[in-house]
Amino acid sequence: MFIDFFYRLREQGVPVSPTAFLTLNRALHSGLIENIDDFYLAARSILVKSERYFDLYDQVFTCHFEGFPLPPNEGLILDEIARQMLQQWLQNPGATARMLDEDEEHLQKLSVDELLAYFMERLKEQKGEHHGGSKWIGTGGTSPVGHTGYHPGGMRIGGESIGKSALKVATDRRYRDYSGKGPLTEAKIGEALKRLRKLVPAGARDRINIDKTITRTVRIGGEIELVFEQGLKDRLKVILAIDNGGWSMDPHVKIVQTLFDYARAQFKDMKTFYFHNTIYDTLWKDPARSQKPYSVDELTRLDPETRFIILGDASMAPFELSTRDGSIHIQERNGRTSIECLKFIAKTFSHTAWLNPIQENMWGYSRTIAMVQQVFPMFELSLDGLEKAVSHLAE
Amino acid sequence: MIDQANSFSGGRQYVLDSELAQIVNVSMVLEMPLLLKGEPGTGKTMLAHAIAENLKMELIVLNVKSSMKLIDALYQYDTLTRLNDSRFGDSNRNVSNINEYIKMSKIGQAFTTEQRVVLLIDEIDKADTDFQDDMLDILDQMQFDIIETDETVHAKKRPVIIITSNAKKDLSDPFLGRCNFHHIAFPDPKMMRKIVGVHFPGLDEKLAKDAISTFYKLREIEGIEKRPATRELINWLRALAADPDFKAGKMIGKEVPFLGILFKKSSDYEKTAGLYGQGKS
């Protein structure tokens, strides 16, 4: 029963398992489900395991049982790319227009919504004709953020082109193998974690070692002697700051999060923050970087013994690091350059490390990596690098 | 069919939407644990209490801690007492009988009671993934082994299992696969009025309306780290009702008294105090 419904959910990306589906059928036979409302609820609680998918479930449900059309499928990912394009457009309309082979004047007249719609159109068109090299991303690797340009905040953009501009990576993305060939794959996580455990110090001697107690007790003729040992109670505090902003980081963020999710159990206190490209005066507690800001200055309130681990590719336009108000986000304006903020963090915590998913032999090609390296000890996000980072942090 | 006496409709101190009641019933019939997720203060824990009260079952609460090992949740083998007894021999326990030194922990208790109980596993997300997966194995099979005596404990009556999670961490897929899932959204103002009504039956209507609308306004302030939840609202109302100087109707948009009850983090408190003036705190 309802097999179509099941498959439609799957098609739309709700992760439903066959087992859950069988459970649903069991529920149907229990006699507890008498009408469509009951079914809606029961099916949701059994099939959908995260509130993230509630909305999608609702859409599929209304489509399947009430015939409402589903919203267009390409939805999210294209939408995200279009937004990126918009951001680039805002930063440098001229280059973006040239790239799209469009008249800048014409695009200037469009409202933000119209622009987004236009970008979406272009992206859909783009599907399928991309393979032989793109016709609308400028030849010769011209980056749209490249040249001196115009910014709505009145800022001048200086400097040379960035290795990976968001737009270029974004369009590549749709054709990429999703298997995620980072230098650190999930299979290696267990191994990596064993290394992270080196970080865990032993706490007070407050645990009874039963075996030793018995041995000792027997040895002294039955007079009970309790042997205490250190437990693993008092654990290290760790802060992990992840660059989850750019597309360049995208393939790596998930793997890193999985890694640290497992690691979290090991540490008494583990905080995760997010940032985009580099850190200004705010870190974000929510991955969307919009709801829960955390001021960098507040970091001083934390234990200076906290291990501060930054994870990012450190690849960005140099102005983002070295110019005052260099952030590509308009709301982050505090008059301090990012590199100063980074130095501030490095000074606040005695143990820091920067993990970089880019392979070490490529670091020389990015100026910003070199700049960041002067502030933080940088390690490659690989088994090897991680081990080095861990031993550095454990000092 | 589930008979009326054994199905669930809501407790005295808990306002339940019919949606949740239906899901609880489905989970009971399917004999699957119900996983409740939601913001702190949306009444996840209270729900278990309400179910227990409503079904007239005993409630056993397992508060999960981050350092907890699965075995701690099942049973405890009291080696120290045994060692002591063997040394001094002044107790009535038989030292050679290990069973005398095995004590059931929460899950063990839930399995061994004669009556069907509600087992609340609170804040499962605090524990690590291994703990979660292993525990579900046990809840699936409704049995576990006591290593020391090589005995297997079977559940006499399958408990009604409620698991709560604050959504701090994502739970593993196998774990989710074995649970029914419900996400408790933060109640809307209308629902909140009902909840307040349950806690304060005779509350002044105007005060309630004022307080709730102010409460929702405060919740919306940008950049608040820990937004006040139902629990804070209830405490706040209690304070307001007890304050003889306070008159309903004067707080909209102006001074909000007792902000400290609503905002527990100093940075949040300062932020809101800056916005809504300093009444009494």
XYZ file of C-alpha atoms in Angstrom, chain A residues 14-17 20 23 44-54, chain B residues 32-33 35 37 171 173 175-182:
31
model
C 13.251 12.543 1.849
C 15.425 9.725 3.139
C 12.859 7.017 3.801
C 13.963 3.474 4.399
C 10.248 2.380 7.973
C 6.566 -0.268 9.891
C 5.343 11.388 9.178
C 6.421 10.136 12.563
C 7.422 6.774 11.124
C 8.979 7.753 7.823
C 10.509 11.153 8.416
C 13.236 11.269 10.985
C 14.222 14.890 10.970
C 12.304 18.117 11.096
C 14.430 19.266 8.192
C 12.306 17.133 5.920
C 8.934 18.021 7.360
C 8.623 1.597 19.047
C 10.424 4.248 21.059
C 11.958 10.255 19.761
C 13.105 16.619 19.354
C 21.560 11.213 15.877
C 20.734 6.866 11.016
C 19.155 5.082 15.674
C 16.609 7.177 13.888
C 15.500 4.164 11.907
C 14.328 2.427 15.009
C 12.397 5.297 16.492
C 9.278 7.135 15.655
C 10.050 10.748 15.327
C 8.302 13.881 16.356
